[in-house]
Structure formats: C-alpha cells, structure tokens
mmCIF file of C-alpha atoms in Angstrom:
data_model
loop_
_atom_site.group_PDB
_atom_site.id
_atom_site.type_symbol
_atom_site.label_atom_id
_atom_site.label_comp_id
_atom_site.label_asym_id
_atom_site.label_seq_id
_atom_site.Cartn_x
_atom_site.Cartn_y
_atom_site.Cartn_z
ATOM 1 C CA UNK A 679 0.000 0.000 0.000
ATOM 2 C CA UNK A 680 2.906 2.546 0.578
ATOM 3 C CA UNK A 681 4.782 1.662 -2.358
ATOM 4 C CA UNK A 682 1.856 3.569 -4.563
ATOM 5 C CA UNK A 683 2.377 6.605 -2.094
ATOM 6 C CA UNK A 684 6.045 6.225 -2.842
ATOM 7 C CA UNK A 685 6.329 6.193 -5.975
ATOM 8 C CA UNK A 686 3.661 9.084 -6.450
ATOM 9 C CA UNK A 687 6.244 10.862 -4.086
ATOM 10 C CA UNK A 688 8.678 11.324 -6.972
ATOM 11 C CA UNK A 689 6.311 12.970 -8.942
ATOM 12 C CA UNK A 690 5.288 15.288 -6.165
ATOM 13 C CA UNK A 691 8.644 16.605 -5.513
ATOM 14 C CA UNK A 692 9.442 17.373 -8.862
ATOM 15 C CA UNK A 693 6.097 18.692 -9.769
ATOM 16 C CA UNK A 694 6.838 22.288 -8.055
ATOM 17 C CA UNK A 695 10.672 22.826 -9.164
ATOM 18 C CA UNK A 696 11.499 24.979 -11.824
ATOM 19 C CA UNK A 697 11.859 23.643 -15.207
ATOM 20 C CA UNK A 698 15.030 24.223 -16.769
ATOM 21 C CA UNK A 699 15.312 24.402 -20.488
ATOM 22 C CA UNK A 700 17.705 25.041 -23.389
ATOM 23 C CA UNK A 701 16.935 27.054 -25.830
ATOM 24 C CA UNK A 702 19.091 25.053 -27.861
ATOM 25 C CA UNK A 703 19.092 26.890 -31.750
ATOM 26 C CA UNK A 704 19.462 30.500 -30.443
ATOM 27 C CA UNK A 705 21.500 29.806 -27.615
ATOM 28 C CA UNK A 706 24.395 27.385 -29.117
ATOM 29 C CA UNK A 707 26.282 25.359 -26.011
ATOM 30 C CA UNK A 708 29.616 25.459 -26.149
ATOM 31 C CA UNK A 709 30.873 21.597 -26.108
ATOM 32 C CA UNK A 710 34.180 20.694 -23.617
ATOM 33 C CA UNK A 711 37.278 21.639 -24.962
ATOM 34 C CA UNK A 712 38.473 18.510 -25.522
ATOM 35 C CA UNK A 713 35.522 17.202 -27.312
ATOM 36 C CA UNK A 714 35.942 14.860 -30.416
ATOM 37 C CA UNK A 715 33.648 16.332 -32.560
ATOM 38 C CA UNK A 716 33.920 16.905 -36.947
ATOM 39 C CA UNK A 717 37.458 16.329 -38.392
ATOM 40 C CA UNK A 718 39.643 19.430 -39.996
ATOM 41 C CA UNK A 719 42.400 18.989 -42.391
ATOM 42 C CA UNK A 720 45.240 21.367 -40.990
ATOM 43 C CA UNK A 721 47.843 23.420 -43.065
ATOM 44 C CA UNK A 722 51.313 24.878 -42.758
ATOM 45 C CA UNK A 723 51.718 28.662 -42.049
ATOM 46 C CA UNK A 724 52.366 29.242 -45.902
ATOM 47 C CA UNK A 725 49.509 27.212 -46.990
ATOM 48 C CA UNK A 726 50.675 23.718 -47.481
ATOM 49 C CA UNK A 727 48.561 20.797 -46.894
ATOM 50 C CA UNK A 728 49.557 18.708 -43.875
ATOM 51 C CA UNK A 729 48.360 15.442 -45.552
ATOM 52 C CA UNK A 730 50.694 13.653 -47.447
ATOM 53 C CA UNK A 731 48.362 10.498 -48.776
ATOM 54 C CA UNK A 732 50.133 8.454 -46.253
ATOM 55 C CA UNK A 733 46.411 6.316 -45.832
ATOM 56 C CA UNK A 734 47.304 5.560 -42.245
ATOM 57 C CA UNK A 735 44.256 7.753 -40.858
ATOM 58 C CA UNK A 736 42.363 5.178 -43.606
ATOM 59 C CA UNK A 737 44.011 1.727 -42.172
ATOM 60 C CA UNK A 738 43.468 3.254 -38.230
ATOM 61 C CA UNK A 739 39.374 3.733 -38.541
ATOM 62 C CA UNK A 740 37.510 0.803 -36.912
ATOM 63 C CA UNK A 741 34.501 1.429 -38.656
ATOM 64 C CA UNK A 742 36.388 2.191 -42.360
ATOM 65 C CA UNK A 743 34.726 5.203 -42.722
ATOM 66 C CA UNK A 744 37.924 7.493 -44.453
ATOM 67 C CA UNK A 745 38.686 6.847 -47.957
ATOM 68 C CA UNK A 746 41.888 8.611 -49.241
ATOM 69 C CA UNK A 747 43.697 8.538 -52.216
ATOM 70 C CA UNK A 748 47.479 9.640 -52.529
ATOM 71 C CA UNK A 749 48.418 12.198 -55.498
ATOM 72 C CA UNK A 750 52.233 12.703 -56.308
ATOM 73 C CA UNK A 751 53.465 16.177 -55.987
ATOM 74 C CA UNK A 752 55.619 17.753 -59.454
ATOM 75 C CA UNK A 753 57.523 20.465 -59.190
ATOM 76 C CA UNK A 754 54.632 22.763 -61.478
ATOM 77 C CA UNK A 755 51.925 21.932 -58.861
ATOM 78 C CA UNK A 756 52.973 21.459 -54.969
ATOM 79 C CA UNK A 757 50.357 20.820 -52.411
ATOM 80 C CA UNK A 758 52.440 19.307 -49.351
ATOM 81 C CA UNK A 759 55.555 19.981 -48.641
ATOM 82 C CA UNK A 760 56.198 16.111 -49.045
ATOM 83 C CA UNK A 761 56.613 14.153 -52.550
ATOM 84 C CA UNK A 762 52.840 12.998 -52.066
ATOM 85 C CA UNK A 763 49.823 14.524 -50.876
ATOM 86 C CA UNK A 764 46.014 13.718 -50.420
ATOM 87 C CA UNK A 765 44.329 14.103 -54.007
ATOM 88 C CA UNK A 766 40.992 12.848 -52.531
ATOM 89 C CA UNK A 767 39.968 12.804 -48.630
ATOM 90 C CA UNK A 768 36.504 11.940 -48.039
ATOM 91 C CA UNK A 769 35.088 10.838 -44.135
ATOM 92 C CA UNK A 770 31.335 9.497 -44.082
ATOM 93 C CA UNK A 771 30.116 10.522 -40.762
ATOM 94 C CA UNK A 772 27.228 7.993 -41.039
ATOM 95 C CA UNK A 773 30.064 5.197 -40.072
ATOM 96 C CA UNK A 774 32.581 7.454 -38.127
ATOM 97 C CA UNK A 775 32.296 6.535 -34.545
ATOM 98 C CA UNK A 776 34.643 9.223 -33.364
ATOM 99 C CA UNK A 777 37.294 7.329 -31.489
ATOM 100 C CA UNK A 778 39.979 9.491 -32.609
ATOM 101 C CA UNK A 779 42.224 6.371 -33.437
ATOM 102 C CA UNK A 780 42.927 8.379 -36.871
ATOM 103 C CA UNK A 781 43.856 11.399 -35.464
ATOM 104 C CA UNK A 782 46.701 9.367 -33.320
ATOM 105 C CA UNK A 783 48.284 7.538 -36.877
ATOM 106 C CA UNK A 784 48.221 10.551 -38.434
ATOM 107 C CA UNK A 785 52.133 11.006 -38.697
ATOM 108 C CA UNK A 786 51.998 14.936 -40.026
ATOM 109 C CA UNK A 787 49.760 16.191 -37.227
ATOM 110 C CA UNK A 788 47.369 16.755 -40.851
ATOM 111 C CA UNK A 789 44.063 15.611 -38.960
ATOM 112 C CA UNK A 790 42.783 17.037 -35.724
ATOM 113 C CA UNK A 791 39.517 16.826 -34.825
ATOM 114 C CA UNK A 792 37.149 20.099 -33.850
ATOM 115 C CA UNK A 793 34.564 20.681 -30.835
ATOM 116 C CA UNK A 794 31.963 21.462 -34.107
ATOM 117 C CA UNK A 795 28.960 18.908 -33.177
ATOM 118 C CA UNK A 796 26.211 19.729 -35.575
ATOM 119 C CA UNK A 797 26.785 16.795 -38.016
ATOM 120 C CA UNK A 798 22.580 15.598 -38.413
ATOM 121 C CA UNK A 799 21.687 15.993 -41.439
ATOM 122 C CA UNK A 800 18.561 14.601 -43.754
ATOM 123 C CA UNK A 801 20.194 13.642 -46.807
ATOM 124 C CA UNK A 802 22.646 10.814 -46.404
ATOM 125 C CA UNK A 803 24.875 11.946 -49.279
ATOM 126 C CA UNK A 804 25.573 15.509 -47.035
ATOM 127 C CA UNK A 805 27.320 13.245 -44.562
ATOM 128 C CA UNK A 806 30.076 12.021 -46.318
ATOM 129 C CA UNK A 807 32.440 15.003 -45.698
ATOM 130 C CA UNK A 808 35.086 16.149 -48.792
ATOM 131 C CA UNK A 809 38.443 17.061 -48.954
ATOM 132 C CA UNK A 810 37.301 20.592 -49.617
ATOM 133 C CA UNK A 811 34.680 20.685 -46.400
ATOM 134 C CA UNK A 812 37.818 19.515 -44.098
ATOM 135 C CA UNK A 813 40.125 21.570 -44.907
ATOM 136 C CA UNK A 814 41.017 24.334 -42.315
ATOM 137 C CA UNK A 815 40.620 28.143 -43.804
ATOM 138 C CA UNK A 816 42.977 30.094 -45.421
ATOM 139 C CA UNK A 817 44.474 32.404 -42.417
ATOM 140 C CA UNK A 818 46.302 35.578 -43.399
ATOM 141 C CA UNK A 819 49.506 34.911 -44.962
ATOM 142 C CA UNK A 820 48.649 31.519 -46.271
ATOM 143 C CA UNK A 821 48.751 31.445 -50.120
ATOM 144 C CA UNK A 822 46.366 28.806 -51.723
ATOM 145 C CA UNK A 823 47.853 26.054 -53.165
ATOM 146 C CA UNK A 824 49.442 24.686 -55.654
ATOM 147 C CA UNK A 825 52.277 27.314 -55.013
ATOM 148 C CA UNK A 826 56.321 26.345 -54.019
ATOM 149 C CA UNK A 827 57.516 25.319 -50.500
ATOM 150 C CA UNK A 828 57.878 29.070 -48.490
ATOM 151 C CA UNK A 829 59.518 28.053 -45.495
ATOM 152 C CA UNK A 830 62.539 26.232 -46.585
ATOM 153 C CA UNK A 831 63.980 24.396 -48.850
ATOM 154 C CA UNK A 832 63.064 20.548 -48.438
ATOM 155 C CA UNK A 833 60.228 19.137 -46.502
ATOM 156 C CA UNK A 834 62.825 18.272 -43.283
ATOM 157 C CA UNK A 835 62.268 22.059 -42.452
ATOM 158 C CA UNK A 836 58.594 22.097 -41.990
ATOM 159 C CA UNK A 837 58.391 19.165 -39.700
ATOM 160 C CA UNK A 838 61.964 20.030 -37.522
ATOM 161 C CA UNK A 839 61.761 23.889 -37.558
ATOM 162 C CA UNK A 840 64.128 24.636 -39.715
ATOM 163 C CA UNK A 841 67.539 23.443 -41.112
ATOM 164 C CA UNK A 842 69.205 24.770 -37.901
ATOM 165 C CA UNK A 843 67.133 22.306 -35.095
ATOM 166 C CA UNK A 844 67.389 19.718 -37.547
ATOM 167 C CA UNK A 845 71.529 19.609 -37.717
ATOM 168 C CA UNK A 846 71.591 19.746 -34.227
ATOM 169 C CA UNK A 847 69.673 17.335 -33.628
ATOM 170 C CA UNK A 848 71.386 14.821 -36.368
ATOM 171 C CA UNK A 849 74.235 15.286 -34.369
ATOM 172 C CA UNK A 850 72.757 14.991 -31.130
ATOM 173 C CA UNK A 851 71.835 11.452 -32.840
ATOM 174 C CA UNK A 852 75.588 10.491 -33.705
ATOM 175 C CA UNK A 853 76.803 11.503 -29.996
ATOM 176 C CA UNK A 854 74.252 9.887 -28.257
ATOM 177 C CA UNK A 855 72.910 13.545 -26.429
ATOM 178 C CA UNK A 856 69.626 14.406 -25.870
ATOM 179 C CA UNK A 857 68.467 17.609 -27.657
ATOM 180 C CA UNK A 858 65.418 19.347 -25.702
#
C-alpha cells in the first residue's frame, strides 16, 4: 500500500521545481574543450597541406569510414611539402564513430579533430564530408595552393623547424645527447 504513495512521491517533488530548459538553436552550447567532434584537415603557415596520402588515418578507422587517395606532388603543382599529398579525402560521418584512433596515426599532425557537433543531417549523401569541407581556412599569410615550398627548402624544415634544429639534432643522434 505505501509503495503507490512512494512512488507518487517522486512525482510530487518534482512537480513544483522549476523547469530548466535550453533554448538550444538560439542559444548554441559550447561543447568541452576537448571534445571529439567533426574532423579538420590542418595546413602549414604558408599554406601547405599537412596530408601527405600516407592512408594511415584510412588503415586506423575501426569502422572504415575514411577513404583517401594519394596524389604525387611535381615540381609545377605542390600541395604538401612532401613528394605525395592527399588528391581525394573523403570521411562518411554515417560510419565514423569518433574514437579518434585516426587522429593518433596521423604522422603529419594533418588531422585534428574540432569541438563542431552539428553533423545531423537529412540527406545521407551531405554526410560524407570532402576534402574541400575539411580543410582548415585560409588564415592571413597563407597562399592557396598549388604554389612552391615558403619556409625552406626541403620538406625536413617544416616538420623540424628549420635546417638549424634539424643539424643539431642529427648530431645529437651520432653523440648519443639528448636535444630538448
């Protein structure tokens, strides 16, 4: 007999609170900073494409949702500093599961992911994300590519900072020293 008092008590002592809600479209929550949310190709400070068409971030996804296909750089048309880079990069969101296993193969520090969490969409085709929709915008100073190599002369000085770090540490290598 007190069980139906009981659980009538529940409803009785939320019944005079104050009802809390989110005006969700107008009033966009921030998500936690560290939240795993849509992918973003990244670029170099001159413009250059992260991605060099290694696949990894393609081999690393449990659910085999990233398809990408490896173009060779020439000298006419450089879009990575490296001798490849990714001609197509496509994620379907309908099978990424967001683990972030891709972003820890990527070996270029290319793919990051963003705190952006809006991904529903109605039309299935709209979810499978292009190489063009990932990329990360063109910040001042950054030329578009296809355009030379601006901040050195081979691709060991984008990933070492420059020629002078990277001697150092090749010879920290030979005498066995640790270079900080």
């Amino acid at each position: 007999m007190f069980d139906f008092f009981k659980g009538f008590g529940v409803t009785f002592s939320t019944m005079f609170k104050k009802v809390v809600t989110e005006e969700y479209p107008e009033d966009f929550p921030p998500a936690a900073p560290r939240y795993h949310g849509r992918h973003q190709l990244n670029r170099h400070p001159d413009g250059l494409e992260k991605c060099v068409g290694c696949e990894l971030c393609a081999w690393a996804c449990p659910a085999d949702a990233i398809y990408v296909e490896g173009g060779d750089n020439t000298p006419e048309e450089r879009y990575s500093p490296g001798e490849r880079y990714g001609a197509i990069y496509q994620i379907n969101y309908l099978r990424c599961i967001g683990c972030g296993l891709c972003i820890e193969a990527c070996p270029t520090r290319s793919l990051t992911m963003t705190n952006f969490y809006e991904l529903a969409d109605d039309n299935r085709q709209d979810l499978i994300y292009t190489k063009e929709q990932l990329m990360a915008p063109l910040l001042p100073g950054m030329e578009q590519p296809p355009h030379p190599m601006r901040l050195g002369e081979d691709e060991q000085d984008y990933y070492v900072q420059g020629p002078t770090l990277a001697r150092s540490s090749s010879v920290a290598d030979q005498t066995g020293e640790q270079v900080r």
